[in-house]
PDB file of C-alpha atoms in Angstrom:
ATOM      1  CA  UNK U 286      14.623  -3.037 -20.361  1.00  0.00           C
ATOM      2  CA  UNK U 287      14.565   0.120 -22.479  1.00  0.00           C
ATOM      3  CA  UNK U 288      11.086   0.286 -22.682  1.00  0.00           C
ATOM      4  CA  UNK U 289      11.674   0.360 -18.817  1.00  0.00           C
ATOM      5  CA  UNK U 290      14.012   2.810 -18.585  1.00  0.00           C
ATOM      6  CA  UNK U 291      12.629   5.378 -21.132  1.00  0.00           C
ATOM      7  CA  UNK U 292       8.932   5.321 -19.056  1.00  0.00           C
ATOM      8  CA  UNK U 293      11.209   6.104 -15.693  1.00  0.00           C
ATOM      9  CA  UNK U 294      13.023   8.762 -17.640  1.00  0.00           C
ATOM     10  CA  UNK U 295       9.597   9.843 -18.865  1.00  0.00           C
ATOM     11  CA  UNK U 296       8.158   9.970 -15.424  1.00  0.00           C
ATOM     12  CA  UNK U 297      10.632  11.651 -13.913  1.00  0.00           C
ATOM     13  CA  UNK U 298      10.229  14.347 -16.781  1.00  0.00           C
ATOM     14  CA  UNK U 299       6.710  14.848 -15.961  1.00  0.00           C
ATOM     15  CA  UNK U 300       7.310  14.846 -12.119  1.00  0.00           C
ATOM     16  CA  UNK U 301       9.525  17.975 -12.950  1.00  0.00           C
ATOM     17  CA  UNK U 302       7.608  19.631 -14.831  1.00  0.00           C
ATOM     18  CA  UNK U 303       4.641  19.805 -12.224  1.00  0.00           C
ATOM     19  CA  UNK U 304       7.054  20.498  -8.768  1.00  0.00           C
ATOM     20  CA  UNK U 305       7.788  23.588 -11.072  1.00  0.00           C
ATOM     21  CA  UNK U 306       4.519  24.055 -11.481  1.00  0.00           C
ATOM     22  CA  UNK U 307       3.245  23.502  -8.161  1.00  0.00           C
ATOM     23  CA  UNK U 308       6.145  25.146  -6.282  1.00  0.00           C
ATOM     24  CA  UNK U 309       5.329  28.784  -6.515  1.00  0.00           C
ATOM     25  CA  UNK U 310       1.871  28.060  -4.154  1.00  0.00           C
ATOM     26  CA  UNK U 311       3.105  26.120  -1.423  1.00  0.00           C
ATOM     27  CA  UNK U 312       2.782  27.783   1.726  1.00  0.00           C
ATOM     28  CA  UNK U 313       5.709  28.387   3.832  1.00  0.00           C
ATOM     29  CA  UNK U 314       6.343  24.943   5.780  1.00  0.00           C
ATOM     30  CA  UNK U 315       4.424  23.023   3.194  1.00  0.00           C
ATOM     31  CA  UNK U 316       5.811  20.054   2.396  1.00  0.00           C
ATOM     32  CA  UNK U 317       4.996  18.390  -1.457  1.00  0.00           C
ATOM     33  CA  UNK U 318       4.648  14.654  -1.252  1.00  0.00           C
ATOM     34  CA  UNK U 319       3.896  13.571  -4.533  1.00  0.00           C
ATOM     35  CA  UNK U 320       3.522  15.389  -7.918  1.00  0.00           C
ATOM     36  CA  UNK U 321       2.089  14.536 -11.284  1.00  0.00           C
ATOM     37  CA  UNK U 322       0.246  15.549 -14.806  1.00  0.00           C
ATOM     38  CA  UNK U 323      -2.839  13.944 -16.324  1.00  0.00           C
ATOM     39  CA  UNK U 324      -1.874  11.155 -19.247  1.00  0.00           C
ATOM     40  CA  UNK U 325      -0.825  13.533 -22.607  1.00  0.00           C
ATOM     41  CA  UNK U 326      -1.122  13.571 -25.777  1.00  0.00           C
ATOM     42  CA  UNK U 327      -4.411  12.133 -27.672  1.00  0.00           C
ATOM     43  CA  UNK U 328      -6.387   9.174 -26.426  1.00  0.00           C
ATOM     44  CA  UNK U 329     -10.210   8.273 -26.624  1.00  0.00           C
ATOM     45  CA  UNK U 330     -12.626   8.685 -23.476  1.00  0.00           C
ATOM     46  CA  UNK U 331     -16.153   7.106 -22.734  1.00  0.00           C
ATOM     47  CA  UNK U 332     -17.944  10.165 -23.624  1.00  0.00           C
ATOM     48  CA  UNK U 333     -15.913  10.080 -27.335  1.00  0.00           C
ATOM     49  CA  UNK U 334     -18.025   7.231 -28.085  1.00  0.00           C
ATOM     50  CA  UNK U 335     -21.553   9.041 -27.879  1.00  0.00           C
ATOM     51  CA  UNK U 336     -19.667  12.725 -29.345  1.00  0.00           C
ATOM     52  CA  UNK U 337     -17.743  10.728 -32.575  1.00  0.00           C
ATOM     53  CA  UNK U 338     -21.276   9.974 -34.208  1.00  0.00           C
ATOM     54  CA  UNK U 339     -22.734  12.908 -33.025  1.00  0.00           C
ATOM     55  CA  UNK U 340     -19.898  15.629 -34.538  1.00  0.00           C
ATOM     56  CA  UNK U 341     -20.198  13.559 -37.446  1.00  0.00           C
ATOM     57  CA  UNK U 342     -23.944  14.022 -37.979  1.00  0.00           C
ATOM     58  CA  UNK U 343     -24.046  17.396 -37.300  1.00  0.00           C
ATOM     59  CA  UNK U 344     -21.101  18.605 -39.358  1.00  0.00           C
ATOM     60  CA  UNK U 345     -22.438  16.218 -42.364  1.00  0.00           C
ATOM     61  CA  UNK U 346     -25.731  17.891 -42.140  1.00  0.00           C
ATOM     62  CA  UNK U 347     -23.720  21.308 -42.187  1.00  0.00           C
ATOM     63  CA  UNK U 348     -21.905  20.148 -45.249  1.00  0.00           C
ATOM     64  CA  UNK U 349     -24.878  19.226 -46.676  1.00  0.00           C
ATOM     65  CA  UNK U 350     -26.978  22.134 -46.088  1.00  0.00           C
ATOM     66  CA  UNK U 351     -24.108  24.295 -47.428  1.00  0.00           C
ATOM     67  CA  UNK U 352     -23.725  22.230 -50.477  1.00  0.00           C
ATOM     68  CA  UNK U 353     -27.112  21.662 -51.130  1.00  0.00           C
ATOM     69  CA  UNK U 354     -27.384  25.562 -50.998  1.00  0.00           C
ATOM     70  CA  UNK U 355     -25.089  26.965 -53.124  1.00  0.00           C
ATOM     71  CA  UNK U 356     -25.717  24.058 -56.279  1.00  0.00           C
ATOM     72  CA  UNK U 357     -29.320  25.173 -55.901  1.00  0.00           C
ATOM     73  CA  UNK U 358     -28.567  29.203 -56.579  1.00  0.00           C
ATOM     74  CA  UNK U 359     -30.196  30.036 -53.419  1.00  0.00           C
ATOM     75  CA  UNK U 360     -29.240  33.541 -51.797  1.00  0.00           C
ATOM     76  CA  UNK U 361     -25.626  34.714 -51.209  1.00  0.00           C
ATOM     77  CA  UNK U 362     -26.715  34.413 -46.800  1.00  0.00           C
ATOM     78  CA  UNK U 363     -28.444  30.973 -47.227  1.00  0.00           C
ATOM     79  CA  UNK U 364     -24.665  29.465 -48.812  1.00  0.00           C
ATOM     80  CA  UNK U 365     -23.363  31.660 -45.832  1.00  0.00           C
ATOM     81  CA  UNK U 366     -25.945  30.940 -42.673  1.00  0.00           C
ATOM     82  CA  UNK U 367     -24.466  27.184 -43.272  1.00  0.00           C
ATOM     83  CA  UNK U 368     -20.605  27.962 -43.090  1.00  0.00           C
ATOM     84  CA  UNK U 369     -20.822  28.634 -39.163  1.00  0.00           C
ATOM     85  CA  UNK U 370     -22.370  25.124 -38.544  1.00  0.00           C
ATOM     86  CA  UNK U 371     -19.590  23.758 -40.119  1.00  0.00           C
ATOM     87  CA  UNK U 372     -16.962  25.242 -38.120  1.00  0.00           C
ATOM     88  CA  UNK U 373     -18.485  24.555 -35.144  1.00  0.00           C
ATOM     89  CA  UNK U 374     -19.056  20.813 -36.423  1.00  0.00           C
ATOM     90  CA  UNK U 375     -15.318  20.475 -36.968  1.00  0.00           C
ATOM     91  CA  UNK U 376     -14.119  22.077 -33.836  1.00  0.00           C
ATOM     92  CA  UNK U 377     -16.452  19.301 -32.235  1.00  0.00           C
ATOM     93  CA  UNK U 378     -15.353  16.581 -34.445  1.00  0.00           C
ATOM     94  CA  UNK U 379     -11.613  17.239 -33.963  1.00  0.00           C
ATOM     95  CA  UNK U 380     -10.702  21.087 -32.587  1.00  0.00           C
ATOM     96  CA  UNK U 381     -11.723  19.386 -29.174  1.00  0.00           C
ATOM     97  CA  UNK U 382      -9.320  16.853 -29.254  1.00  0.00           C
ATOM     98  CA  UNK U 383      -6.440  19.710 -29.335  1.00  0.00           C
ATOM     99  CA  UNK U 384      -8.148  21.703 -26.181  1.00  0.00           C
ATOM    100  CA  UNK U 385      -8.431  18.970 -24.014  1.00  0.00           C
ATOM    101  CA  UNK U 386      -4.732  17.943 -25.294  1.00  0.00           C
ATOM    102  CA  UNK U 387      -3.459  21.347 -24.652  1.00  0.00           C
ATOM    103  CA  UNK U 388      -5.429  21.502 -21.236  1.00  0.00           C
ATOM    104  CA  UNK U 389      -3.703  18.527 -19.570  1.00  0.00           C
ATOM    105  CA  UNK U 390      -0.624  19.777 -20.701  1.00  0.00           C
ATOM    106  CA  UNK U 391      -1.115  23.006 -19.056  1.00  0.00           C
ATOM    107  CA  UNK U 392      -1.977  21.069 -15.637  1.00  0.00           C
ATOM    108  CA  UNK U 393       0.096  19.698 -12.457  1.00  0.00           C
ATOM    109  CA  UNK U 394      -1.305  17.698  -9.529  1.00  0.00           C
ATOM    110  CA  UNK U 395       0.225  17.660  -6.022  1.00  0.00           C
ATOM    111  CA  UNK U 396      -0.153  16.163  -2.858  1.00  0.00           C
ATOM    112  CA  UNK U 397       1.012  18.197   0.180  1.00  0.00           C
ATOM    113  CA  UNK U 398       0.925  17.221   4.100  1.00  0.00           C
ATOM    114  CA  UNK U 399      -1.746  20.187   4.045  1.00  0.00           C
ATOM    115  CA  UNK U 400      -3.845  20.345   0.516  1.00  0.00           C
ATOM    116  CA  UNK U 401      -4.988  18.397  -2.670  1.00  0.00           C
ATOM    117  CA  UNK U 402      -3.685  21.111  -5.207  1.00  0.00           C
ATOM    118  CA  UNK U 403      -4.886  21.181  -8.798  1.00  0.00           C
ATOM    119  CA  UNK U 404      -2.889  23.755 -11.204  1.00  0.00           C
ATOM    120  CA  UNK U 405      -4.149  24.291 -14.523  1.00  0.00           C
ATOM    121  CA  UNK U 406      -1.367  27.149 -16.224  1.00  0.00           C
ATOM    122  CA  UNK U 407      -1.957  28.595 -19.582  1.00  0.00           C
ATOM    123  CA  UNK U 408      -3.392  31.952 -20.642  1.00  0.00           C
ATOM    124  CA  UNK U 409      -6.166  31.519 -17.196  1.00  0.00           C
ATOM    125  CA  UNK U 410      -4.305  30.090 -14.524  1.00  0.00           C
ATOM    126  CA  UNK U 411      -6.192  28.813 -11.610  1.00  0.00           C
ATOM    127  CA  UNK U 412      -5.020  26.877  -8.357  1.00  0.00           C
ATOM    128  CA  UNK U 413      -7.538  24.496  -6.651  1.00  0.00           C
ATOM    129  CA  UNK U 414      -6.666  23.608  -3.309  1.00  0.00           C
ATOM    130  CA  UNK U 415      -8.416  21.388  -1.176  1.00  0.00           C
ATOM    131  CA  UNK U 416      -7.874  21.052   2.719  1.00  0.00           C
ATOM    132  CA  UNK U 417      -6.986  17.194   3.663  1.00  0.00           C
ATOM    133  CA  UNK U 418      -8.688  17.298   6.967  1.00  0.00           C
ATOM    134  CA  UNK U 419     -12.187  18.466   4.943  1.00  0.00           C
ATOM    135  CA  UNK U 420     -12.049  15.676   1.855  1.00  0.00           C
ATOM    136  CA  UNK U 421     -14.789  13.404   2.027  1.00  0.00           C
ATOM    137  CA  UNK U 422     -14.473  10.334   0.183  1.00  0.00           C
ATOM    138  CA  UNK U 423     -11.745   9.483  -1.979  1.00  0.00           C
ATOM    139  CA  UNK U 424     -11.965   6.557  -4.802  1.00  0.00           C
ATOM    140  CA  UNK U 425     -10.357   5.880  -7.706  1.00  0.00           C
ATOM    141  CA  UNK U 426     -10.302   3.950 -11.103  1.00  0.00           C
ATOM    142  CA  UNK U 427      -7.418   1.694 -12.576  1.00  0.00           C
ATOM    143  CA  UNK U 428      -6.830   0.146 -15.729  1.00  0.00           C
ATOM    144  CA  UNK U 429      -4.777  -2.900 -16.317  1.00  0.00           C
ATOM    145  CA  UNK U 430      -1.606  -0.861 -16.863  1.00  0.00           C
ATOM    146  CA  UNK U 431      -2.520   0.988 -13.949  1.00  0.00           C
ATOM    147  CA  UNK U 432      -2.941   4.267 -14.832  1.00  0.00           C
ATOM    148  CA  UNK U 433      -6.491   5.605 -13.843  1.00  0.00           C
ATOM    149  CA  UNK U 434      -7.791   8.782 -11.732  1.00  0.00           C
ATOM    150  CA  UNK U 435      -8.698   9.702  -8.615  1.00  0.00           C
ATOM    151  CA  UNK U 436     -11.831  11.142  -6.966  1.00  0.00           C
ATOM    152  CA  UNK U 437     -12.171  13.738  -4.137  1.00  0.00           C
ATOM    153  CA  UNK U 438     -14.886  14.955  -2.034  1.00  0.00           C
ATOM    154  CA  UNK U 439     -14.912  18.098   0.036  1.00  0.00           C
ATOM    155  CA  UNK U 440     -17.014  18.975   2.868  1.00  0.00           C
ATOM    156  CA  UNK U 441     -19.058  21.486   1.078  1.00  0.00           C
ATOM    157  CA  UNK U 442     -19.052  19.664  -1.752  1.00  0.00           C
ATOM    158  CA  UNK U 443     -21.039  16.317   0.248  1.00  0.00           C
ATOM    159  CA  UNK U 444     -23.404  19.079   1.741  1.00  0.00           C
ATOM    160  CA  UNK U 445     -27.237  18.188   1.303  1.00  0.00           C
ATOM    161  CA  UNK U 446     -27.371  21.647  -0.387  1.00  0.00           C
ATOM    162  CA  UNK U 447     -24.203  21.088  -3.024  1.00  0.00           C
ATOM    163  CA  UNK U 448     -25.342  17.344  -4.084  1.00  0.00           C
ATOM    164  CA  UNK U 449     -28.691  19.552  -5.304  1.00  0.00           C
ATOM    165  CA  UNK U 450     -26.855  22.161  -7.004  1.00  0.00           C
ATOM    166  CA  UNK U 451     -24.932  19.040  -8.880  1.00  0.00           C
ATOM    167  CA  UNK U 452     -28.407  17.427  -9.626  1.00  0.00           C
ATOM    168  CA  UNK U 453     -29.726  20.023 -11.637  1.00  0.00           C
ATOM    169  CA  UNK U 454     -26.513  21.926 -12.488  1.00  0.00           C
ATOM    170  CA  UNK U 455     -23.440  20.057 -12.848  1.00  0.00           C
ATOM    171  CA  UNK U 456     -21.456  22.671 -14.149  1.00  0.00           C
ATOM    172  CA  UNK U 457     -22.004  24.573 -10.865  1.00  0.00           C
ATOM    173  CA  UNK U 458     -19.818  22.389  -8.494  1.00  0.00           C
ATOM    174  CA  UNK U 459     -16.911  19.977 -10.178  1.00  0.00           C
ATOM    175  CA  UNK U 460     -15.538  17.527  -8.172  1.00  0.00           C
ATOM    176  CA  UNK U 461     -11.778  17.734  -7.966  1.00  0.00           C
ATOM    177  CA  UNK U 462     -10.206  14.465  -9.886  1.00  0.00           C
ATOM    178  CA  UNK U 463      -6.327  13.765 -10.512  1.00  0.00           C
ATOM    179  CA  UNK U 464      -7.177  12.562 -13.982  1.00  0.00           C
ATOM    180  CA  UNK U 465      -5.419   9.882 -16.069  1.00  0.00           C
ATOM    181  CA  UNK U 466      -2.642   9.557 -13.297  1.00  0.00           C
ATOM    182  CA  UNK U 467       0.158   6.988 -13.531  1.00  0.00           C
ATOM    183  CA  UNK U 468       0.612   4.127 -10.642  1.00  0.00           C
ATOM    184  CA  UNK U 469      -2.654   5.506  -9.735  1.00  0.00           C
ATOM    185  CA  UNK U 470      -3.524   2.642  -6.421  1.00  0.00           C
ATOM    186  CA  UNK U 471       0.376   4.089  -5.352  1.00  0.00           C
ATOM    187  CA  UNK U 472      -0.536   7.554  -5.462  1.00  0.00           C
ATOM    188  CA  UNK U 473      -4.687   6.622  -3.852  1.00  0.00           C
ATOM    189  CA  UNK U 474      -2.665   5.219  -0.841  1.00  0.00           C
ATOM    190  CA  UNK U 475      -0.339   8.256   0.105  1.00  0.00           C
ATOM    191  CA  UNK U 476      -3.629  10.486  -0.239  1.00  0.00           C
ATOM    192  CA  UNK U 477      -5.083   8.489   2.272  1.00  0.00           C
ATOM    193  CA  UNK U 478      -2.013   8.277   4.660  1.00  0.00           C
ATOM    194  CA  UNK U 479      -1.557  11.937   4.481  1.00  0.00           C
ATOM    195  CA  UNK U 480      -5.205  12.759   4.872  1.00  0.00           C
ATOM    196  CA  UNK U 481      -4.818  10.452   8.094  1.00  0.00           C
ATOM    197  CA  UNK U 482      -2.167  11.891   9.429  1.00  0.00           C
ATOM    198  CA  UNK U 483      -3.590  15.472   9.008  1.00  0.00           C
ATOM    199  CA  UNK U 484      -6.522  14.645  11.513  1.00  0.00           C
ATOM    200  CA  UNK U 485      -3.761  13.512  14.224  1.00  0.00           C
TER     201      UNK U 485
END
């Protein structure tokens, strides 16, 4: 029962946070249905699984390099060529855990009877909004716990011309995602009833 009540209290928290986040870009007459943040804190995702061994090889070979440099007496900027590689070997091992942490705590979702919004806040704030009546398809992902994320389409985004671009440069066009979401199949329905009732 506590364990009940402290994820309501923690919920509601985190639905508070966001509205205040999300609040300052409704338009006048906009009406928020439903508000949320990604899942916090540290947690493993798929693509952990293929970057763990990776970081680890690269900043080992960094260390070793180093290492191997400076017990051999080699120049002063063969010791020092090395110590970049290992910074950068770190920051992928573990310094990316912190920005991704520090990311999703910087960002609100929200559902409107207009607009998908996404709000990421930090130093570079940045609003994406998304028209309901011009999202494509919409799917999601659950878990057993039912937390998962959402996916959304746009119109120019299921263009002929914008599935190329995505082809051969991914980093081009994102597709918009509530990511990591809470009641997740909850939240996937009122995106769809809203989305229907903005084409009426």
């Amino acid at each position: 029962m506590t364990s009940s009540m402290d994820q309501m209290t923690a919920d509601s928290m985190a639905n508070f946070i966001a509205q205040q986040s999300l609040l300052p870009f409704l338009a006048p007459g906009e009406h928020l249905i439903w508000s949320g943040r990604p899942r916090q804190g540290f947690f493993l995702q798929p693509q952990d699984f293929f970057m763990i061994p990776f970081s680890l090889a690269f900043a080992g070979f960094a260390v070793f390099w180093t290492f191997g440099a400076w017990k051999s007496g080699a120049p002063w900027f063969f010791v020092l060529f090395g110590v970049p590689f290992i910074i950068i070997g770190f920051l992928m091992l573990i310094g990316r855990f912190f920005s991704d942490s520090r990311n999703r705590t910087n960002t609100a979702y929200g559902l409107t009877d207009r607009r998908v919004l996404i709000v990421r806040g930090g130093k570079n704030q940045s609003v994406l909004s998304y028209d309901l009546k011009k999202l494509g398809n919409v799917s999601f992902f659950q878990n057993a716990a039912g937390r998962g994320s959402i996916f959304f389409e746009s119109e120019i985004q299921s263009s002929p011309q914008a599935k190329a671009a995505l082809m051969f440069n991914k980093g081009n066009l994102n597709l918009p995602v509530f990511f990591q979401i809470e009641r997740v199949k909850e939240v996937y329905d009122q995106i769809m009833r809203a989305k229907e009732n903005s084409t009426q």
